[in-house]
Amino acid sequence: LKKIDTRTSLKDLVDIADIISKKGVPAQDIAALTAEFDKLNVVLGPEIGKPATATANIIKLITIFNEDKKVTAERIREIGTELFKLTTTGVATGEFLVSFAERVGAVRGITGLTLPNVLALGAALQQLGQRNEVAGTAAVQLTTRLFTDVPKFAKAAKVSVDEFRQTLKDNP
């Protein structure tokens, strides 16, 4: 960890590495993933919270939104890119988006929602002034109803039930 070229303290790097190691990451990957999380934390800074907390939260998102639940440098960069894009183009904050995605991730299994879609929805709701607890709960309830009462929503959308089901399947 001492070899990582960063302005982050060694203590913070050790804290990040400790969190990564507790998530079942192979020992040989810990230093590289610590460096990736450090880059994410340096770029987004306090926007996503304290480094150790942000690391734990990003790991949760990776495990929620990826079937194999593997924490990889590529996935860390993908989330970092999405968060950076959304937090620099509107009023959305990283902490809000991460918290919102954790809440909405609860229905990912039945909906097939992707993390970029959930983050974008969260950004839109924050832009409208919603708090993450309220927005997350509303999104989960609406999504659950949408997938469990297809005929009702198909009628509201003025499409056939089969067409609505296909749309949900192809583009949740």
PDB file of C-alpha atoms in Angstrom:
ATOM      1  CA  LEU A   1       0.000   0.000   0.000  1.00  0.00           C
ATOM      2  CA  LYS A   2       2.957   2.303   0.639  1.00  0.00           C
ATOM      3  CA  LYS A   3       3.747   2.142  -3.084  1.00  0.00           C
ATOM      4  CA  ILE A   4       0.443   3.720  -4.116  1.00  0.00           C
ATOM      5  CA  ASP A   5       1.101   7.229  -5.430  1.00  0.00           C
ATOM      6  CA  THR A   6      -1.575   9.242  -3.638  1.00  0.00           C
ATOM      7  CA  ARG A   7      -2.239  12.048  -1.236  1.00  0.00           C
ATOM      8  CA  THR A   8      -4.404   9.716   0.849  1.00  0.00           C
ATOM      9  CA  SER A   9      -2.943   8.815   4.229  1.00  0.00           C
ATOM     10  CA  LEU A  10      -1.574   5.332   4.766  1.00  0.00           C
ATOM     11  CA  LYS A  11      -4.129   4.869   7.557  1.00  0.00           C
ATOM     12  CA  ASP A  12      -6.999   5.573   5.134  1.00  0.00           C
ATOM     13  CA  LEU A  13      -5.478   3.190   2.578  1.00  0.00           C
ATOM     14  CA  VAL A  14      -5.223   0.495   5.254  1.00  0.00           C
ATOM     15  CA  ASP A  15      -8.874   1.121   6.218  1.00  0.00           C
ATOM     16  CA  ILE A  16      -9.916   0.749   2.572  1.00  0.00           C
ATOM     17  CA  ALA A  17      -7.830  -2.419   2.168  1.00  0.00           C
ATOM     18  CA  ASP A  18      -9.323  -3.844   5.363  1.00  0.00           C
ATOM     19  CA  ILE A  19     -12.857  -3.379   4.032  1.00  0.00           C
ATOM     20  CA  ILE A  20     -11.910  -4.936   0.693  1.00  0.00           C
ATOM     21  CA  SER A  21     -10.308  -7.938   2.408  1.00  0.00           C
ATOM     22  CA  LYS A  22     -13.480  -8.592   4.413  1.00  0.00           C
ATOM     23  CA  LYS A  23     -15.475  -8.916   1.190  1.00  0.00           C
ATOM     24  CA  GLY A  24     -13.750 -12.094   0.070  1.00  0.00           C
ATOM     25  CA  VAL A  25     -11.397 -10.460  -2.424  1.00  0.00           C
ATOM     26  CA  PRO A  26      -8.306 -12.584  -3.123  1.00  0.00           C
ATOM     27  CA  ALA A  27      -5.236 -11.318  -1.250  1.00  0.00           C
ATOM     28  CA  GLN A  28      -3.305 -10.687  -4.474  1.00  0.00           C
ATOM     29  CA  ASP A  29      -6.005  -8.247  -5.675  1.00  0.00           C
ATOM     30  CA  ILE A  30      -6.340  -6.135  -2.527  1.00  0.00           C
ATOM     31  CA  ALA A  31      -3.565  -3.612  -3.302  1.00  0.00           C
ATOM     32  CA  ALA A  32      -4.810  -2.994  -6.861  1.00  0.00           C
ATOM     33  CA  LEU A  33      -8.422  -2.580  -5.740  1.00  0.00           C
ATOM     34  CA  THR A  34      -7.311  -0.312  -2.903  1.00  0.00           C
ATOM     35  CA  ALA A  35      -5.601   1.871  -5.513  1.00  0.00           C
ATOM     36  CA  GLU A  36      -8.828   1.954  -7.591  1.00  0.00           C
ATOM     37  CA  PHE A  37     -10.945   2.904  -4.598  1.00  0.00           C
ATOM     38  CA  ASP A  38      -8.378   5.539  -3.688  1.00  0.00           C
ATOM     39  CA  LYS A  39      -8.683   7.089  -7.166  1.00  0.00           C
ATOM     40  CA  LEU A  40     -12.467   7.086  -6.811  1.00  0.00           C
ATOM     41  CA  ASN A  41     -12.238   8.758  -3.415  1.00  0.00           C
ATOM     42  CA  VAL A  42      -9.724  11.346  -4.627  1.00  0.00           C
ATOM     43  CA  VAL A  43     -11.823  12.271  -7.667  1.00  0.00           C
ATOM     44  CA  LEU A  44     -15.199  12.376  -5.926  1.00  0.00           C
ATOM     45  CA  GLY A  45     -13.857  13.377  -2.503  1.00  0.00           C
ATOM     46  CA  PRO A  46     -16.389  14.188   0.177  1.00  0.00           C
ATOM     47  CA  GLU A  47     -19.106  13.913  -2.484  1.00  0.00           C
ATOM     48  CA  ILE A  48     -19.383  10.201  -1.656  1.00  0.00           C
ATOM     49  CA  GLY A  49     -18.495  10.364   2.029  1.00  0.00           C
ATOM     50  CA  LYS A  50     -15.514   9.207   4.034  1.00  0.00           C
ATOM     51  CA  PRO A  51     -13.179   6.852   2.120  1.00  0.00           C
ATOM     52  CA  ALA A  52     -13.833   3.753   4.233  1.00  0.00           C
ATOM     53  CA  THR A  53     -17.604   4.261   4.233  1.00  0.00           C
ATOM     54  CA  ALA A  54     -17.654   5.042   0.517  1.00  0.00           C
ATOM     55  CA  THR A  55     -15.627   1.899  -0.195  1.00  0.00           C
ATOM     56  CA  ALA A  56     -18.023  -0.290   1.792  1.00  0.00           C
ATOM     57  CA  ASN A  57     -21.031   1.273   0.057  1.00  0.00           C
ATOM     58  CA  ILE A  58     -19.590   0.876  -3.446  1.00  0.00           C
ATOM     59  CA  ILE A  59     -18.767  -2.765  -2.692  1.00  0.00           C
ATOM     60  CA  LYS A  60     -22.413  -3.254  -1.627  1.00  0.00           C
ATOM     61  CA  LEU A  61     -23.580  -1.823  -4.950  1.00  0.00           C
ATOM     62  CA  ILE A  62     -21.226  -4.117  -6.871  1.00  0.00           C
ATOM     63  CA  THR A  63     -22.546  -7.167  -5.037  1.00  0.00           C
ATOM     64  CA  ILE A  64     -26.184  -6.091  -5.422  1.00  0.00           C
ATOM     65  CA  PHE A  65     -26.047  -5.303  -9.135  1.00  0.00           C
ATOM     66  CA  ASN A  66     -23.737  -8.062 -10.414  1.00  0.00           C
ATOM     67  CA  GLU A  67     -24.730 -11.707 -10.474  1.00  0.00           C
ATOM     68  CA  ASP A  68     -21.217 -12.990  -9.736  1.00  0.00           C
ATOM     69  CA  LYS A  69     -20.746 -10.402  -6.959  1.00  0.00           C
ATOM     70  CA  LYS A  70     -17.063  -9.981  -7.836  1.00  0.00           C
ATOM     71  CA  VAL A  71     -15.385  -6.706  -6.958  1.00  0.00           C
ATOM     72  CA  THR A  72     -13.173  -5.704  -9.897  1.00  0.00           C
ATOM     73  CA  ALA A  73     -11.249  -2.598 -10.882  1.00  0.00           C
ATOM     74  CA  GLU A  74     -13.446  -2.255 -13.971  1.00  0.00           C
ATOM     75  CA  ARG A  75     -16.634  -2.246 -11.903  1.00  0.00           C
ATOM     76  CA  ILE A  76     -15.202   0.318  -9.490  1.00  0.00           C
ATOM     77  CA  ARG A  77     -14.317   2.560 -12.456  1.00  0.00           C
ATOM     78  CA  GLU A  78     -17.781   2.097 -14.013  1.00  0.00           C
ATOM     79  CA  ILE A  79     -19.534   3.167 -10.818  1.00  0.00           C
ATOM     80  CA  GLY A  80     -17.092   6.026 -10.351  1.00  0.00           C
ATOM     81  CA  THR A  81     -17.728   7.233 -13.892  1.00  0.00           C
ATOM     82  CA  GLU A  82     -21.507   7.134 -13.431  1.00  0.00           C
ATOM     83  CA  LEU A  83     -21.315   8.954 -10.106  1.00  0.00           C
ATOM     84  CA  PHE A  84     -18.950  11.571 -11.498  1.00  0.00           C
ATOM     85  CA  LYS A  85     -21.162  12.169 -14.527  1.00  0.00           C
ATOM     86  CA  LEU A  86     -24.347  12.509 -12.485  1.00  0.00           C
ATOM     87  CA  THR A  87     -22.860  14.650  -9.722  1.00  0.00           C
ATOM     88  CA  THR A  88     -21.192  17.095 -12.094  1.00  0.00           C
ATOM     89  CA  THR A  89     -24.134  17.624 -14.440  1.00  0.00           C
ATOM     90  CA  GLY A  90     -26.882  18.349 -11.939  1.00  0.00           C
ATOM     91  CA  VAL A  91     -27.659  18.741  -8.274  1.00  0.00           C
ATOM     92  CA  ALA A  92     -27.337  15.060  -7.404  1.00  0.00           C
ATOM     93  CA  THR A  93     -24.859  14.145  -4.702  1.00  0.00           C
ATOM     94  CA  GLY A  94     -22.854  10.965  -4.514  1.00  0.00           C
ATOM     95  CA  GLU A  95     -24.017  10.030  -1.027  1.00  0.00           C
ATOM     96  CA  PHE A  96     -27.675  10.407  -2.072  1.00  0.00           C
ATOM     97  CA  LEU A  97     -27.167   8.302  -5.189  1.00  0.00           C
ATOM     98  CA  VAL A  98     -25.337   5.507  -3.395  1.00  0.00           C
ATOM     99  CA  SER A  99     -27.922   5.369  -0.608  1.00  0.00           C
ATOM    100  CA  PHE A 100     -30.786   5.445  -3.119  1.00  0.00           C
ATOM    101  CA  ALA A 101     -29.214   2.646  -5.186  1.00  0.00           C
ATOM    102  CA  GLU A 102     -28.751   0.487  -2.089  1.00  0.00           C
ATOM    103  CA  ARG A 103     -32.456   0.885  -1.255  1.00  0.00           C
ATOM    104  CA  VAL A 104     -33.705   0.252  -4.784  1.00  0.00           C
ATOM    105  CA  GLY A 105     -31.285  -2.632  -5.223  1.00  0.00           C
ATOM    106  CA  ALA A 106     -33.649  -4.670  -3.071  1.00  0.00           C
ATOM    107  CA  VAL A 107     -35.905  -5.215  -6.105  1.00  0.00           C
ATOM    108  CA  ARG A 108     -33.173  -5.697  -8.674  1.00  0.00           C
ATOM    109  CA  GLY A 109     -33.694  -9.444  -8.672  1.00  0.00           C
ATOM    110  CA  ILE A 110     -37.307  -9.223  -9.831  1.00  0.00           C
ATOM    111  CA  THR A 111     -36.881  -6.227 -12.109  1.00  0.00           C
ATOM    112  CA  GLY A 112     -33.514  -6.587 -13.799  1.00  0.00           C
ATOM    113  CA  LEU A 113     -32.823  -2.898 -13.226  1.00  0.00           C
ATOM    114  CA  THR A 114     -29.243  -1.908 -13.933  1.00  0.00           C
ATOM    115  CA  LEU A 115     -27.131   0.265 -11.677  1.00  0.00           C
ATOM    116  CA  PRO A 116     -26.776   3.091 -14.248  1.00  0.00           C
ATOM    117  CA  ASN A 117     -30.587   3.224 -14.584  1.00  0.00           C
ATOM    118  CA  VAL A 118     -31.083   3.263 -10.822  1.00  0.00           C
ATOM    119  CA  LEU A 119     -28.460   5.998 -10.350  1.00  0.00           C
ATOM    120  CA  ALA A 120     -30.058   8.086 -13.101  1.00  0.00           C
ATOM    121  CA  LEU A 121     -33.488   7.679 -11.511  1.00  0.00           C
ATOM    122  CA  GLY A 122     -32.019   8.703  -8.168  1.00  0.00           C
ATOM    123  CA  ALA A 123     -30.432  11.785  -9.725  1.00  0.00           C
ATOM    124  CA  ALA A 124     -33.766  12.780 -11.269  1.00  0.00           C
ATOM    125  CA  LEU A 125     -35.589  12.361  -7.981  1.00  0.00           C
ATOM    126  CA  GLN A 126     -32.979  14.358  -6.070  1.00  0.00           C
ATOM    127  CA  GLN A 127     -33.220  17.056  -8.729  1.00  0.00           C
ATOM    128  CA  LEU A 128     -36.930  17.216  -7.880  1.00  0.00           C
ATOM    129  CA  GLY A 129     -36.102  17.737  -4.207  1.00  0.00           C
ATOM    130  CA  GLN A 130     -36.804  14.266  -2.857  1.00  0.00           C
ATOM    131  CA  ARG A 131     -34.933  12.850   0.146  1.00  0.00           C
ATOM    132  CA  ASN A 132     -33.220   9.516  -0.452  1.00  0.00           C
ATOM    133  CA  GLU A 133     -35.344   7.621   2.095  1.00  0.00           C
ATOM    134  CA  VAL A 134     -38.607   8.816   0.564  1.00  0.00           C
ATOM    135  CA  ALA A 135     -37.372   8.465  -3.012  1.00  0.00           C
ATOM    136  CA  GLY A 136     -35.991   4.983  -2.399  1.00  0.00           C
ATOM    137  CA  THR A 137     -39.142   3.734  -0.725  1.00  0.00           C
ATOM    138  CA  ALA A 138     -41.362   5.193  -3.446  1.00  0.00           C
ATOM    139  CA  ALA A 139     -39.209   3.717  -6.209  1.00  0.00           C
ATOM    140  CA  VAL A 140     -39.271   0.260  -4.600  1.00  0.00           C
ATOM    141  CA  GLN A 141     -43.041   0.367  -4.097  1.00  0.00           C
ATOM    142  CA  LEU A 142     -43.732   1.613  -7.612  1.00  0.00           C
ATOM    143  CA  THR A 143     -41.361  -0.879  -9.194  1.00  0.00           C
ATOM    144  CA  THR A 144     -42.826  -3.767  -7.218  1.00  0.00           C
ATOM    145  CA  ARG A 145     -46.355  -2.797  -8.226  1.00  0.00           C
ATOM    146  CA  LEU A 146     -45.307  -2.283 -11.823  1.00  0.00           C
ATOM    147  CA  PHE A 147     -44.010  -5.853 -12.047  1.00  0.00           C
ATOM    148  CA  THR A 148     -46.805  -7.475 -10.027  1.00  0.00           C
ATOM    149  CA  ASP A 149     -49.838  -5.707 -11.512  1.00  0.00           C
ATOM    150  CA  VAL A 150     -48.929  -5.729 -15.187  1.00  0.00           C
ATOM    151  CA  PRO A 151     -52.523  -5.566 -16.516  1.00  0.00           C
ATOM    152  CA  LYS A 152     -53.256  -2.373 -14.580  1.00  0.00           C
ATOM    153  CA  PHE A 153     -50.121  -0.607 -15.806  1.00  0.00           C
ATOM    154  CA  ALA A 154     -50.533  -1.922 -19.356  1.00  0.00           C
ATOM    155  CA  LYS A 155     -54.011  -0.404 -19.415  1.00  0.00           C
ATOM    156  CA  ALA A 156     -52.669   2.912 -18.097  1.00  0.00           C
ATOM    157  CA  ALA A 157     -49.972   2.857 -20.782  1.00  0.00           C
ATOM    158  CA  LYS A 158     -52.625   1.985 -23.407  1.00  0.00           C
ATOM    159  CA  VAL A 159     -50.759  -1.093 -24.631  1.00  0.00           C
ATOM    160  CA  SER A 160     -51.512  -4.794 -24.500  1.00  0.00           C
ATOM    161  CA  VAL A 161     -50.492  -6.815 -21.469  1.00  0.00           C
ATOM    162  CA  ASP A 162     -48.102  -8.870 -23.605  1.00  0.00           C
ATOM    163  CA  GLU A 163     -46.507  -5.769 -25.073  1.00  0.00           C
ATOM    164  CA  PHE A 164     -46.095  -4.243 -21.613  1.00  0.00           C
ATOM    165  CA  ARG A 165     -44.570  -7.473 -20.248  1.00  0.00           C
ATOM    166  CA  GLN A 166     -42.162  -7.571 -23.159  1.00  0.00           C
ATOM    167  CA  THR A 167     -41.148  -3.960 -22.559  1.00  0.00           C
ATOM    168  CA  LEU A 168     -40.483  -4.724 -18.886  1.00  0.00           C
ATOM    169  CA  LYS A 169     -38.453  -7.759 -19.877  1.00  0.00           C
ATOM    170  CA  ASP A 170     -36.416  -6.003 -22.573  1.00  0.00           C
ATOM    171  CA  ASN A 171     -35.919  -2.614 -20.952  1.00  0.00           C
ATOM    172  CA  PRO A 172     -36.755  -2.545 -17.251  1.00  0.00           C
TER     173      PRO A 172
END
